Coordinates of C-alpha atoms in Angstrom, one line a residue:
G6 CA 101.3 76.2 91.6
V7 CA 98.9 75.0 94.3
D8 CA 95.3 75.8 94.0
V9 CA 94.2 78.0 96.9
P10 CA 91.1 80.0 97.7
D11 CA 91.0 83.4 96.0
P12 CA 91.7 85.5 99.1
I13 CA 94.8 83.5 99.8
G14 CA 95.8 83.7 96.2
A15 CA 95.4 87.5 96.3
L16 CA 97.6 87.7 99.3
R17 CA 100.2 85.5 97.6
E18 CA 100.2 87.8 94.5
L19 CA 100.5 90.9 96.8
A20 CA 103.5 89.4 98.6
E21 CA 105.2 88.4 95.3
G22 CA 104.6 91.9 94.0
T23 CA 106.1 93.4 97.1
L24 CA 109.2 91.2 96.7
L25 CA 109.5 92.3 93.1
V26 CA 109.4 96.0 94.1
G27 CA 112.2 95.3 96.6
R28 CA 114.2 93.7 93.9
G29 CA 113.9 96.8 91.7
R30 CA 111.3 95.3 89.3
P31 CA 108.2 97.5 89.9
D32 CA 106.9 96.9 86.4
E33 CA 106.6 93.2 87.1
A34 CA 105.1 94.0 90.5
L35 CA 102.2 95.8 88.8
A36 CA 101.2 92.6 87.0
R37 CA 101.1 90.8 90.4
Y38 CA 99.0 93.5 91.9
D39 CA 96.6 93.3 89.0
A40 CA 96.3 89.6 89.6
A41 CA 95.7 90.2 93.3
D42 CA 92.9 92.7 92.4
R43 CA 91.3 90.2 90.0
L44 CA 91.2 87.6 92.8
L45 CA 90.0 89.9 95.5
P46 CA 88.8 93.2 94.1
G47 CA 89.0 96.3 96.1
M48 CA 91.7 95.2 98.6
P49 CA 93.0 98.5 99.9
L50 CA 96.6 97.2 100.5
V51 CA 96.9 96.5 96.8
A52 CA 96.2 100.1 96.0
L53 CA 99.0 101.2 98.4
A54 CA 101.4 98.7 97.0
R55 CA 100.5 99.8 93.5
A56 CA 101.2 103.4 94.5
A57 CA 104.7 102.5 95.6
A58 CA 105.5 100.7 92.3
L59 CA 104.0 103.5 90.2
N60 CA 106.1 106.1 92.1
L61 CA 109.2 104.0 91.3
L62 CA 108.3 104.0 87.7
G63 CA 107.8 107.8 87.7
R64 CA 104.0 107.5 87.0
Y65 CA 103.2 110.0 89.7
A66 CA 99.6 110.9 88.9
E67 CA 98.6 107.2 88.9
A68 CA 100.5 106.7 92.1
L69 CA 98.8 109.6 93.8
E70 CA 95.4 108.2 92.8
Q71 CA 96.2 104.8 94.2
A72 CA 97.6 106.2 97.5
R73 CA 94.5 108.3 97.9
A74 CA 92.2 105.3 97.1
Y75 CA 93.9 103.5 100.0
A76 CA 93.5 106.4 102.3
R77 CA 89.8 106.7 101.5
E78 CA 89.2 103.2 102.5
L79 CA 91.4 102.9 105.6
G80 CA 92.3 106.5 106.5
P81 CA 95.6 108.2 106.0
D82 CA 98.6 106.6 107.6
A83 CA 102.3 107.3 107.5
I84 CA 103.0 105.0 104.5
A85 CA 100.1 106.3 102.5
L86 CA 101.1 109.9 103.2
Q87 CA 104.7 109.0 102.2
Q88 CA 103.5 107.7 98.9
E89 CA 101.4 110.7 98.3
G90 CA 104.4 112.9 99.1
F91 CA 106.6 111.0 96.6
A92 CA 103.9 111.4 94.0
L93 CA 103.7 115.2 94.6
E94 CA 107.4 115.9 94.7

């Protein structure tokens, strides 16, 4: 791969993880989100993306924690509330 600054690398990992979720591979997506978090710790969107992957894996308590971490940083929005709802079903 091409060397890029950490913030760009983090966005690349986030995007690749999101593609993996869309392809039904949430377990692999979590590894990408972890990589994004290492490159740019505390990026709220990673927490929201992680919540979606965790919900798909049936790891609801962890998903709820991630959705709420996102909401604490940026406020509740429709997607965060949707992920919380999935986790609480």
